[in-house]
Short mmCIF file of C-alpha atoms in Angstrom, two decimals:
data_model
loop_
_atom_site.label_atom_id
_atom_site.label_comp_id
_atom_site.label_asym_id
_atom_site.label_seq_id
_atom_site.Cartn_x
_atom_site.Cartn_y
_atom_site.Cartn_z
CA UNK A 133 104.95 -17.31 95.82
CA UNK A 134 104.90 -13.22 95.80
CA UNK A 135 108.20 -13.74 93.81
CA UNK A 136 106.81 -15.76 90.95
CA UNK A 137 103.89 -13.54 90.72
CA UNK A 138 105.55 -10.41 90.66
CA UNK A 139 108.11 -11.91 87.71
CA UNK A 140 105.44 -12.94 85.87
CA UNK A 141 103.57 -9.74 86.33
CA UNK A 142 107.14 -8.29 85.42
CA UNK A 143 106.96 -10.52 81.99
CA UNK A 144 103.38 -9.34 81.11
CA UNK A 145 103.69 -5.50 81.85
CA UNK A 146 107.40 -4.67 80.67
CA UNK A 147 107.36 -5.62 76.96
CA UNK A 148 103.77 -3.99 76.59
CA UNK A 149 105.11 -0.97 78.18
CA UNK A 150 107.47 -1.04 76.02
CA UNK A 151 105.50 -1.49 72.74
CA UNK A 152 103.44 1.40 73.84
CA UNK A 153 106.54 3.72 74.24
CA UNK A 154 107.83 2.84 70.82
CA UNK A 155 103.92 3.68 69.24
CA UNK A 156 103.90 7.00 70.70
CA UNK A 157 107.01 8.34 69.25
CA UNK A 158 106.34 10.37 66.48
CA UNK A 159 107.91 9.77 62.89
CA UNK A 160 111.30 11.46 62.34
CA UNK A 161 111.44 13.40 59.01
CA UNK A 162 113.71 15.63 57.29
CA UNK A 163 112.91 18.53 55.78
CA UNK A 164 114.61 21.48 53.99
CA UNK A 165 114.62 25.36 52.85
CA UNK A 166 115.70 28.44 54.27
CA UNK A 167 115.87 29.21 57.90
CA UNK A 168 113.89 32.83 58.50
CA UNK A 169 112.82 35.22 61.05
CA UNK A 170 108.99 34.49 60.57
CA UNK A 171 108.16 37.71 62.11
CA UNK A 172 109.71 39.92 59.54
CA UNK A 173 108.80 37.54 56.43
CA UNK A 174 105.38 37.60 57.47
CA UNK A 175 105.32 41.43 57.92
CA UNK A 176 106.88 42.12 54.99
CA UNK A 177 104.29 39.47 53.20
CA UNK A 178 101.22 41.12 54.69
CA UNK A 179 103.16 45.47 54.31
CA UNK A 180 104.33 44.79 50.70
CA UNK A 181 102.49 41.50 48.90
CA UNK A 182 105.76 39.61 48.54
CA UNK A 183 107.86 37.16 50.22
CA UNK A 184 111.22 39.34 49.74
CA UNK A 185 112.15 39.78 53.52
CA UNK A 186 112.19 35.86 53.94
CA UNK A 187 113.90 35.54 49.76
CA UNK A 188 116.63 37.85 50.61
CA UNK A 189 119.18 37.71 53.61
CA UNK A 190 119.58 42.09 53.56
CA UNK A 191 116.21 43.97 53.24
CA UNK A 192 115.33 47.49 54.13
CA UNK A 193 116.03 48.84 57.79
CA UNK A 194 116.15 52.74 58.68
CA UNK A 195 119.76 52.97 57.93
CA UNK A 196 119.23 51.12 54.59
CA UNK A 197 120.34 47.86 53.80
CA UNK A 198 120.66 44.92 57.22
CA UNK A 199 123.40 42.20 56.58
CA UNK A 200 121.81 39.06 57.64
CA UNK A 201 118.63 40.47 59.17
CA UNK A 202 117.51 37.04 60.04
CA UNK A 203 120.46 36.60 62.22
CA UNK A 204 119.73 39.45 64.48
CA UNK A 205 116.37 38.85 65.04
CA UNK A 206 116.77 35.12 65.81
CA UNK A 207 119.25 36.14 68.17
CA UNK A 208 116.58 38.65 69.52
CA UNK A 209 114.04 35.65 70.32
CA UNK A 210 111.72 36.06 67.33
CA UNK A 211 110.14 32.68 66.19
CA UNK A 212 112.13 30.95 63.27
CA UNK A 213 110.35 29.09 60.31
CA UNK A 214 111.57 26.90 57.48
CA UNK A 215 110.89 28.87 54.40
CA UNK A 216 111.15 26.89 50.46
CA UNK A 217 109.09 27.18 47.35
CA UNK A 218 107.69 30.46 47.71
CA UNK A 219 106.10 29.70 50.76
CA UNK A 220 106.69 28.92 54.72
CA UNK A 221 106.84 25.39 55.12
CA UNK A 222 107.10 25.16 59.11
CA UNK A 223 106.84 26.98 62.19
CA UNK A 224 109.61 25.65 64.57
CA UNK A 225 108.74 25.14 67.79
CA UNK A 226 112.20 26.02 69.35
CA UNK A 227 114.02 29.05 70.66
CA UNK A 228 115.72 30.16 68.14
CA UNK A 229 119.08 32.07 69.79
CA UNK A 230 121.12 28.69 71.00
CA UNK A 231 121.00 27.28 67.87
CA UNK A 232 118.74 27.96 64.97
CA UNK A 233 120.66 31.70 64.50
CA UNK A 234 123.73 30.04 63.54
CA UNK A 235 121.71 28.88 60.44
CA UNK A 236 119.91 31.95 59.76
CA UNK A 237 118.99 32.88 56.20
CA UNK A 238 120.87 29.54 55.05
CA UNK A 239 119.34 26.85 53.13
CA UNK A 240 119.44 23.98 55.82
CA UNK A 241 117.90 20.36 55.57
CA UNK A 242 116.60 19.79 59.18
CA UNK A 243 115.62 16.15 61.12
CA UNK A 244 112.67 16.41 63.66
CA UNK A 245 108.69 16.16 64.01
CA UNK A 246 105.69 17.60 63.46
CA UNK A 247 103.98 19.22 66.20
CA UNK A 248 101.05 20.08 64.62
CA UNK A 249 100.22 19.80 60.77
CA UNK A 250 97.69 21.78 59.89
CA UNK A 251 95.18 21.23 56.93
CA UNK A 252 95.48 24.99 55.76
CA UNK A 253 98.48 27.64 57.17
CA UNK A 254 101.54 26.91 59.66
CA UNK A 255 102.39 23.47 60.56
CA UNK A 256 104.55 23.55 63.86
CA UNK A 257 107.68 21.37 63.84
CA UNK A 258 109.85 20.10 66.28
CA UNK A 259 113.53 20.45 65.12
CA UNK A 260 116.17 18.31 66.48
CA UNK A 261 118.98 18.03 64.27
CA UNK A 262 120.39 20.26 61.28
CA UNK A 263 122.88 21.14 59.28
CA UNK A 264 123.83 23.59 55.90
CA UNK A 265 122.19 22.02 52.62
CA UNK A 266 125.04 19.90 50.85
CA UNK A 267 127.12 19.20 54.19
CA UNK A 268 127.39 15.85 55.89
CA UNK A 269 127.71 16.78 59.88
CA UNK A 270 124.75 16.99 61.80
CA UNK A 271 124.42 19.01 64.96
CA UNK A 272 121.74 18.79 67.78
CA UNK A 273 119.36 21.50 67.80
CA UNK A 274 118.97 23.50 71.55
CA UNK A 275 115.41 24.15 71.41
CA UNK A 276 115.79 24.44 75.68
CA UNK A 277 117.43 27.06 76.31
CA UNK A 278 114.91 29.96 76.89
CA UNK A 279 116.88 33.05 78.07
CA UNK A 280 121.33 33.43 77.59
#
């Protein structure tokens, strides 16, 4: 008698559970730009008025121009961002030194979700996948890895 109950229980439970799961999972998108050190773009923005540090992969250091910029400060640990059409289009919520620094200062399409989308200033997104703009190969973004 337990038997039957508990496989009828089983029946009732398991495909609701499983309804639920697949409601909560949030809507994969795609998105692209430029990947960017959003430390220095927004420095730069706020010091100088313009978006140059996150337009241009070599800016300004004390020894005159940095190659790739973006690339050594990802590798650092500063936060990356998505940057396209003049403005910073997400905030990833990632380490950026596994993964994210092979991409810097590239124009990327990247597959994930959104955190957080705010109304008004930085939307926070989740990145999972990405690749270079134009490329067919897809590979998994390490957003886990918090100290190498």
């Amino acid at each position: 008698m337990h038997r039957k109950r508990f496989l009828w229980f089983l029946l009732a439970v398991v495909p609701a559970a499983l309804l639920l799961l697949a409601a909560a999972q949030p809507e994969t998108v795609t998105l692209k730009g430029k990947v960017i050190d959003l430390t220095c773009a927004a420095k730069g923005h706020a010091m100088m008025g313009s978006w140059h540090n996150a337009e241009q992969a070599d800016h300004m250091s004390p020894e005159g121009k940095q190659p790739n910029c973006a690339e050594m400060c990802l590798r650092g640990g500063q936060p990356a961002a998505l940057f396209s059409s003049g403005k910073i289009q997400a905030v990833f919520a990632c380490n950026p030194r596994a993964t994210l620094a092979n991409y810097a200062a590239q124009e990327v399409e990247v597959r994930g979700f959104w955190a957080a989308q705010a109304k008004e200033g930085l939307s926070t997104f989740v990145p999972q996948k990405i690749r270079k703009a134009g490329s067919g190969d897809w590979q998994d973004v390490d957003c886990a890895t918090m100290h190498q």
